[in-house]
Amino acid sequence: MTGVHRQQAQDRVPVARVFDIWNVPEYGQADTDYLDLVSDVLAAGKDSRLYKRLVYDEQVATSVSSGINPNEIGGQFSIGAAAKPEEAWRRLTRMCRKSWTNF
């Protein structure tokens, strides 16, 4: 799969969530190890960059997550955030993408 693919799903849930997912190399490649470290720096714990920026500083999200799922043929790297109930989904999306683009 190449290019950018966007999908919007709706349901009756109290909180909007934003997820970005990228296709990455398969298990055993050096890049998957680097992305595992990137995942920890961005979203592991309350001292992580995204948590500090989006939850503490800007207060637009209630939680952030990041992870890598390496498989035999290819893997996926994901970053996500849950919006505060009163925050607009578009604003959170914009801020999330800016945060991980700057990284």
mmCIF file of N, CA and C in Angstrom:
data_model
loop_
_atom_site.group_PDB
_atom_site.id
_atom_site.type_symbol
_atom_site.label_atom_id
_atom_site.label_comp_id
_atom_site.label_asym_id
_atom_site.label_seq_id
_atom_site.Cartn_x
_atom_site.Cartn_y
_atom_site.Cartn_z
ATOM 1 N N MET A 1 0.849 -1.160 0.000
ATOM 2 C CA MET A 1 0.000 0.000 0.000
ATOM 3 C C MET A 1 0.903 1.234 0.000
ATOM 4 N N THR A 2 0.666 2.125 -0.903
ATOM 5 C CA THR A 2 1.462 3.339 -0.980
ATOM 6 C C THR A 2 0.549 4.548 -0.927
ATOM 7 N N GLY A 3 1.129 5.712 -0.692
ATOM 8 C CA GLY A 3 0.350 6.938 -0.664
ATOM 9 C C GLY A 3 -0.330 7.155 0.673
ATOM 10 N N VAL A 4 -1.128 8.197 0.718
ATOM 11 C CA VAL A 4 -1.849 8.561 1.933
ATOM 12 C C VAL A 4 -3.282 8.083 1.830
ATOM 13 N N HIS A 5 -3.729 7.399 2.855
ATOM 14 C CA HIS A 5 -5.104 6.916 2.920
ATOM 15 C C HIS A 5 -5.705 7.437 4.218
ATOM 16 N N ARG A 6 -6.839 8.096 4.135
ATOM 17 C CA ARG A 6 -7.496 8.625 5.332
ATOM 18 C C ARG A 6 -8.853 7.965 5.488
ATOM 19 N N GLN A 7 -9.208 7.728 6.740
ATOM 20 C CA GLN A 7 -10.493 7.132 7.045
ATOM 21 C C GLN A 7 -11.049 7.807 8.286
ATOM 22 N N GLN A 8 -12.322 8.077 8.265
ATOM 23 C CA GLN A 8 -12.987 8.645 9.427
ATOM 24 C C GLN A 8 -14.113 7.708 9.808
ATOM 25 N N ALA A 9 -14.091 7.267 11.062
ATOM 26 C CA ALA A 9 -15.133 6.370 11.567
ATOM 27 C C ALA A 9 -15.895 7.095 12.665
ATOM 28 N N GLN A 10 -17.198 6.899 12.688
ATOM 29 C CA GLN A 10 -18.017 7.550 13.695
ATOM 30 C C GLN A 10 -18.805 6.513 14.469
ATOM 31 N N ASP A 11 -18.980 6.817 15.751
ATOM 32 C CA ASP A 11 -19.769 5.964 16.624
ATOM 33 C C ASP A 11 -20.259 6.812 17.784
ATOM 34 N N ARG A 12 -21.100 6.273 18.583
ATOM 35 C CA ARG A 12 -21.607 7.010 19.740
ATOM 36 C C ARG A 12 -20.674 6.784 20.929
ATOM 37 N N VAL A 13 -19.587 7.525 20.934
ATOM 38 C CA VAL A 13 -18.616 7.441 22.027
ATOM 39 C C VAL A 13 -18.395 8.845 22.580
ATOM 40 N N PRO A 14 -18.053 8.959 23.857
ATOM 41 C CA PRO A 14 -17.936 10.284 24.459
ATOM 42 C C PRO A 14 -16.666 11.044 24.090
ATOM 43 N N VAL A 15 -15.657 10.362 23.552
ATOM 44 C CA VAL A 15 -14.372 11.000 23.299
ATOM 45 C C VAL A 15 -13.903 10.725 21.879
ATOM 46 N N ALA A 16 -13.482 11.787 21.189
ATOM 47 C CA ALA A 16 -12.902 11.626 19.850
ATOM 48 C C ALA A 16 -11.441 11.201 19.989
ATOM 49 N N ARG A 17 -10.989 10.362 19.077
ATOM 50 C CA ARG A 17 -9.593 9.900 19.081
ATOM 51 C C ARG A 17 -8.990 10.126 17.709
ATOM 52 N N VAL A 18 -7.696 10.401 17.710
ATOM 53 C CA VAL A 18 -6.935 10.608 16.487
ATOM 54 C C VAL A 18 -5.846 9.543 16.440
ATOM 55 N N PHE A 19 -5.738 8.839 15.315
ATOM 56 C CA PHE A 19 -4.680 7.852 15.124
ATOM 57 C C PHE A 19 -4.020 8.088 13.779
ATOM 58 N N ASP A 20 -2.711 8.043 13.756
ATOM 59 C CA ASP A 20 -1.950 8.016 12.512
ATOM 60 C C ASP A 20 -1.153 6.722 12.514
ATOM 61 N N ILE A 21 -1.175 6.023 11.375
ATOM 62 C CA ILE A 21 -0.509 4.728 11.264
ATOM 63 C C ILE A 21 0.328 4.718 9.993
ATOM 64 N N TRP A 22 1.581 4.254 10.121
ATOM 65 C CA TRP A 22 2.482 4.171 8.989
ATOM 66 C C TRP A 22 2.929 2.724 8.804
ATOM 67 N N ASN A 23 3.100 2.307 7.554
ATOM 68 C CA ASN A 23 3.698 1.016 7.258
ATOM 69 C C ASN A 23 5.200 1.134 7.449
ATOM 70 N N VAL A 24 5.800 0.148 8.116
ATOM 71 C CA VAL A 24 7.229 0.168 8.427
ATOM 72 C C VAL A 24 7.849 -1.176 8.055
ATOM 73 N N PRO A 25 9.191 -1.259 8.060
ATOM 74 C CA PRO A 25 9.851 -2.518 7.711
ATOM 75 C C PRO A 25 9.480 -3.658 8.656
ATOM 76 N N GLU A 26 9.777 -4.861 8.216
ATOM 77 C CA GLU A 26 9.440 -6.061 8.965
ATOM 78 C C GLU A 26 10.313 -6.220 10.205
ATOM 79 N N TYR A 27 9.923 -7.182 11.015
ATOM 80 C CA TYR A 27 10.627 -7.519 12.248
ATOM 81 C C TYR A 27 12.085 -7.859 11.943
ATOM 82 N N GLY A 28 12.984 -7.427 12.815
ATOM 83 C CA GLY A 28 14.391 -7.759 12.657
ATOM 84 C C GLY A 28 15.208 -6.679 11.965
ATOM 85 N N GLN A 29 14.573 -5.693 11.394
ATOM 86 C CA GLN A 29 15.287 -4.593 10.737
ATOM 87 C C GLN A 29 15.689 -3.555 11.785
ATOM 88 N N ALA A 30 16.784 -2.847 11.514
ATOM 89 C CA ALA A 30 17.256 -1.818 12.447
ATOM 90 C C ALA A 30 16.204 -0.726 12.631
ATOM 91 N N ASP A 31 15.472 -0.391 11.574
ATOM 92 C CA ASP A 31 14.469 0.669 11.664
ATOM 93 C C ASP A 31 13.367 0.345 12.667
ATOM 94 N N THR A 32 13.011 -0.922 12.805
ATOM 95 C CA THR A 32 11.971 -1.264 13.775
ATOM 96 C C THR A 32 12.468 -1.048 15.204
ATOM 97 N N ASP A 33 13.750 -1.289 15.434
ATOM 98 C CA ASP A 33 14.318 -1.018 16.758
ATOM 99 C C ASP A 33 14.342 0.482 17.041
ATOM 100 N N TYR A 34 14.701 1.269 16.045
ATOM 101 C CA TYR A 34 14.710 2.728 16.210
ATOM 102 C C TYR A 34 13.299 3.260 16.463
ATOM 103 N N LEU A 35 12.327 2.731 15.734
ATOM 104 C CA LEU A 35 10.949 3.182 15.922
ATOM 105 C C LEU A 35 10.405 2.789 17.296
ATOM 106 N N ASP A 36 10.885 1.688 17.842
ATOM 107 C CA ASP A 36 10.493 1.316 19.199
ATOM 108 C C ASP A 36 10.990 2.365 20.195
ATOM 109 N N LEU A 37 12.213 2.851 19.991
ATOM 110 C CA LEU A 37 12.747 3.919 20.842
ATOM 111 C C LEU A 37 11.967 5.220 20.643
ATOM 112 N N VAL A 38 11.648 5.538 19.380
ATOM 113 C CA VAL A 38 10.877 6.742 19.081
ATOM 114 C C VAL A 38 9.522 6.678 19.773
ATOM 115 N N SER A 39 8.906 5.518 19.746
ATOM 116 C CA SER A 39 7.610 5.327 20.401
ATOM 117 C C SER A 39 7.696 5.648 21.886
ATOM 118 N N ASP A 40 8.754 5.173 22.529
ATOM 119 C CA ASP A 40 8.929 5.448 23.959
ATOM 120 C C ASP A 40 9.161 6.926 24.227
ATOM 121 N N VAL A 41 9.977 7.572 23.417
ATOM 122 C CA VAL A 41 10.262 8.996 23.601
ATOM 123 C C VAL A 41 8.993 9.823 23.418
ATOM 124 N N LEU A 42 8.190 9.469 22.420
ATOM 125 C CA LEU A 42 6.997 10.256 22.124
ATOM 126 C C LEU A 42 5.862 10.059 23.120
ATOM 127 N N ALA A 43 5.610 8.827 23.555
ATOM 128 C CA ALA A 43 4.362 8.611 24.291
ATOM 129 C C ALA A 43 4.429 7.645 25.467
ATOM 130 N N ALA A 44 5.602 7.243 25.920
ATOM 131 C CA ALA A 44 5.671 6.310 27.046
ATOM 132 C C ALA A 44 5.770 7.079 28.364
ATOM 133 N N GLY A 45 4.695 7.119 29.092
ATOM 134 C CA GLY A 45 4.696 7.752 30.406
ATOM 135 C C GLY A 45 4.336 9.226 30.378
ATOM 136 N N LYS A 46 4.197 9.766 31.566
ATOM 137 C CA LYS A 46 3.771 11.156 31.696
ATOM 138 C C LYS A 46 4.881 12.158 31.415
ATOM 139 N N ASP A 47 6.109 11.696 31.300
ATOM 140 C CA ASP A 47 7.226 12.575 30.952
ATOM 141 C C ASP A 47 7.518 12.577 29.450
ATOM 142 N N SER A 48 6.755 11.839 28.681
ATOM 143 C CA SER A 48 7.007 11.763 27.235
ATOM 144 C C SER A 48 6.656 13.082 26.551
ATOM 145 N N ARG A 49 7.210 13.274 25.381
ATOM 146 C CA ARG A 49 7.035 14.544 24.662
ATOM 147 C C ARG A 49 5.581 14.848 24.315
ATOM 148 N N LEU A 50 4.879 13.873 23.754
ATOM 149 C CA LEU A 50 3.494 14.129 23.371
ATOM 150 C C LEU A 50 2.591 14.303 24.585
ATOM 151 N N TYR A 51 2.798 13.497 25.614
ATOM 152 C CA TYR A 51 1.971 13.622 26.814
ATOM 153 C C TYR A 51 2.164 15.004 27.431
ATOM 154 N N LYS A 52 3.418 15.411 27.546
ATOM 155 C CA LYS A 52 3.705 16.714 28.141
ATOM 156 C C LYS A 52 3.076 17.840 27.333
ATOM 157 N N ARG A 53 3.207 17.779 26.008
ATOM 158 C CA ARG A 53 2.694 18.862 25.169
ATOM 159 C C ARG A 53 1.173 18.868 25.082
ATOM 160 N N LEU A 54 0.583 17.716 24.757
ATOM 161 C CA LEU A 54 -0.854 17.678 24.478
ATOM 162 C C LEU A 54 -1.726 17.574 25.725
ATOM 163 N N VAL A 55 -1.248 16.893 26.763
ATOM 164 C CA VAL A 55 -2.056 16.712 27.969
ATOM 165 C C VAL A 55 -1.766 17.798 29.004
ATOM 166 N N TYR A 56 -0.483 18.036 29.297
ATOM 167 C CA TYR A 56 -0.146 19.031 30.325
ATOM 168 C C TYR A 56 -0.177 20.466 29.792
ATOM 169 N N ASP A 57 0.634 20.749 28.765
ATOM 170 C CA ASP A 57 0.816 22.130 28.313
ATOM 171 C C ASP A 57 -0.409 22.685 27.598
ATOM 172 N N GLU A 58 -0.819 22.053 26.510
ATOM 173 C CA GLU A 58 -1.927 22.557 25.689
ATOM 174 C C GLU A 58 -3.301 22.146 26.237
ATOM 175 N N GLN A 59 -3.352 21.059 26.994
ATOM 176 C CA GLN A 59 -4.581 20.540 27.595
ATOM 177 C C GLN A 59 -5.703 20.302 26.574
ATOM 178 N N VAL A 60 -5.335 19.683 25.457
ATOM 179 C CA VAL A 60 -6.326 19.340 24.429
ATOM 180 C C VAL A 60 -6.615 17.842 24.400
ATOM 181 N N ALA A 61 -5.806 17.040 25.104
ATOM 182 C CA ALA A 61 -5.974 15.591 25.093
ATOM 183 C C ALA A 61 -5.995 15.054 26.515
ATOM 184 N N THR A 62 -6.615 13.880 26.669
ATOM 185 C CA THR A 62 -6.608 13.224 27.970
ATOM 186 C C THR A 62 -5.571 12.110 28.037
ATOM 187 N N SER A 63 -5.166 11.596 26.868
ATOM 188 C CA SER A 63 -4.144 10.553 26.831
ATOM 189 C C SER A 63 -3.504 10.517 25.451
ATOM 190 N N VAL A 64 -2.304 9.942 25.391
ATOM 191 C CA VAL A 64 -1.610 9.725 24.126
ATOM 192 C C VAL A 64 -1.066 8.300 24.127
ATOM 193 N N SER A 65 -0.863 7.762 22.945
ATOM 194 C CA SER A 65 -0.308 6.413 22.842
ATOM 195 C C SER A 65 0.554 6.316 21.599
ATOM 196 N N SER A 66 1.458 5.365 21.621
ATOM 197 C CA SER A 66 2.320 5.128 20.478
ATOM 198 C C SER A 66 2.831 3.696 20.566
ATOM 199 N N GLY A 67 3.067 3.086 19.428
ATOM 200 C CA GLY A 67 3.580 1.726 19.448
ATOM 201 C C GLY A 67 3.960 1.227 18.071
ATOM 202 N N ILE A 68 4.715 0.163 18.063
ATOM 203 C CA ILE A 68 5.105 -0.470 16.810
ATOM 204 C C ILE A 68 4.674 -1.930 16.866
ATOM 205 N N ASN A 69 4.171 -2.411 15.744
ATOM 206 C CA ASN A 69 3.732 -3.785 15.625
ATOM 207 C C ASN A 69 4.497 -4.422 14.467
ATOM 208 N N PRO A 70 5.733 -4.889 14.723
ATOM 209 C CA PRO A 70 6.509 -5.494 13.635
ATOM 210 C C PRO A 70 6.041 -6.921 13.365
ATOM 211 N N ASN A 71 5.917 -7.256 12.107
ATOM 212 C CA ASN A 71 5.518 -8.601 11.701
ATOM 213 C C ASN A 71 6.551 -9.160 10.741
ATOM 214 N N GLU A 72 6.337 -10.371 10.280
ATOM 215 C CA GLU A 72 7.317 -11.055 9.435
ATOM 216 C C GLU A 72 7.508 -10.374 8.085
ATOM 217 N N ILE A 73 6.438 -9.909 7.475
ATOM 218 C CA ILE A 73 6.535 -9.309 6.139
ATOM 219 C C ILE A 73 6.619 -7.788 6.211
ATOM 220 N N GLY A 74 5.960 -7.186 7.153
ATOM 221 C CA GLY A 74 5.954 -5.734 7.321
ATOM 222 C C GLY A 74 5.286 -5.401 8.630
ATOM 223 N N GLY A 75 5.452 -4.182 9.062
ATOM 224 C CA GLY A 75 4.869 -3.794 10.335
ATOM 225 C C GLY A 75 4.132 -2.477 10.236
ATOM 226 N N GLN A 76 3.639 -2.010 11.374
ATOM 227 C CA GLN A 76 2.950 -0.722 11.434
ATOM 228 C C GLN A 76 3.388 0.021 12.690
ATOM 229 N N PHE A 77 3.551 1.325 12.536
ATOM 230 C CA PHE A 77 3.875 2.225 13.635
ATOM 231 C C PHE A 77 2.688 3.151 13.812
ATOM 232 N N SER A 78 2.204 3.292 15.052
ATOM 233 C CA SER A 78 1.018 4.117 15.270
ATOM 234 C C SER A 78 1.231 5.109 16.404
ATOM 235 N N ILE A 79 0.559 6.242 16.267
ATOM 236 C CA ILE A 79 0.527 7.276 17.287
ATOM 237 C C ILE A 79 -0.926 7.710 17.421
ATOM 238 N N GLY A 80 -1.388 7.873 18.652
ATOM 239 C CA GLY A 80 -2.779 8.270 18.856
ATOM 240 C C GLY A 80 -2.949 9.190 20.044
ATOM 241 N N ALA A 81 -4.085 9.873 20.073
ATOM 242 C CA ALA A 81 -4.429 10.758 21.182
ATOM 243 C C ALA A 81 -5.941 10.792 21.349
ATOM 244 N N ALA A 82 -6.377 10.941 22.592
ATOM 245 C CA ALA A 82 -7.807 11.063 22.903
ATOM 246 C C ALA A 82 -8.093 12.505 23.301
ATOM 247 N N ALA A 83 -9.072 13.118 22.631
ATOM 248 C CA ALA A 83 -9.405 14.521 22.874
ATOM 249 C C ALA A 83 -10.164 14.678 24.178
ATOM 250 N N LYS A 84 -9.976 15.821 24.815
ATOM 251 C CA LYS A 84 -10.824 16.165 25.951
ATOM 252 C C LYS A 84 -12.231 16.341 25.416
ATOM 253 N N PRO A 85 -13.252 16.054 26.214
ATOM 254 C CA PRO A 85 -14.626 16.133 25.706
ATOM 255 C C PRO A 85 -14.994 17.488 25.087
ATOM 256 N N GLU A 86 -14.478 18.568 25.623
ATOM 257 C CA GLU A 86 -14.854 19.876 25.094
ATOM 258 C C GLU A 86 -13.958 20.339 23.934
ATOM 259 N N GLU A 87 -12.916 19.588 23.629
ATOM 260 C CA GLU A 87 -12.001 19.992 22.564
ATOM 261 C C GLU A 87 -12.508 19.520 21.209
ATOM 262 N N ALA A 88 -12.257 20.319 20.220
ATOM 263 C CA ALA A 88 -12.641 19.972 18.858
ATOM 264 C C ALA A 88 -11.664 18.939 18.295
ATOM 265 N N TRP A 89 -12.200 17.962 17.605
ATOM 266 C CA TRP A 89 -11.395 16.902 17.004
ATOM 267 C C TRP A 89 -10.400 17.470 16.000
ATOM 268 N N ARG A 90 -10.804 18.430 15.199
ATOM 269 C CA ARG A 90 -9.905 18.996 14.186
ATOM 270 C C ARG A 90 -8.712 19.696 14.821
ATOM 271 N N ARG A 91 -8.937 20.398 15.921
ATOM 272 C CA ARG A 91 -7.836 21.084 16.598
ATOM 273 C C ARG A 91 -6.833 20.068 17.138
ATOM 274 N N LEU A 92 -7.318 19.000 17.749
ATOM 275 C CA LEU A 92 -6.426 17.963 18.255
ATOM 276 C C LEU A 92 -5.659 17.320 17.115
ATOM 277 N N THR A 93 -6.327 17.023 16.014
ATOM 278 C CA THR A 93 -5.661 16.425 14.864
ATOM 279 C C THR A 93 -4.532 17.315 14.371
ATOM 280 N N ARG A 94 -4.804 18.592 14.236
ATOM 281 C CA ARG A 94 -3.801 19.549 13.774
ATOM 282 C C ARG A 94 -2.599 19.585 14.723
ATOM 283 N N MET A 95 -2.865 19.644 16.003
ATOM 284 C CA MET A 95 -1.788 19.715 16.992
ATOM 285 C C MET A 95 -0.989 18.417 17.045
ATOM 286 N N CYS A 96 -1.650 17.277 16.928
ATOM 287 C CA CYS A 96 -0.953 15.987 16.930
ATOM 288 C C CYS A 96 -0.019 15.884 15.741
ATOM 289 N N ARG A 97 -0.523 16.166 14.575
ATOM 290 C CA ARG A 97 0.301 16.049 13.370
ATOM 291 C C ARG A 97 1.479 17.019 13.407
ATOM 292 N N LYS A 98 1.251 18.211 13.932
ATOM 293 C CA LYS A 98 2.346 19.177 14.063
ATOM 294 C C LYS A 98 3.394 18.649 15.042
ATOM 295 N N SER A 99 2.957 18.062 16.143
ATOM 296 C CA SER A 99 3.884 17.549 17.157
ATOM 297 C C SER A 99 4.773 16.453 16.608
ATOM 298 N N TRP A 100 4.188 15.446 15.931
ATOM 299 C CA TRP A 100 5.049 14.370 15.476
ATOM 300 C C TRP A 100 5.759 14.698 14.187
ATOM 301 N N THR A 101 5.313 15.683 13.431
ATOM 302 C CA THR A 101 6.079 16.146 12.270
ATOM 303 C C THR A 101 7.326 16.876 12.744
ATOM 304 N N ASN A 102 7.187 17.677 13.799
ATOM 305 C CA ASN A 102 8.334 18.408 14.345
ATOM 306 C C ASN A 102 9.361 17.473 14.960
ATOM 307 N N PHE A 103 8.917 16.319 15.443
ATOM 308 C CA PHE A 103 9.844 15.369 16.045
ATOM 309 C C PHE A 103 10.814 14.866 14.992
#
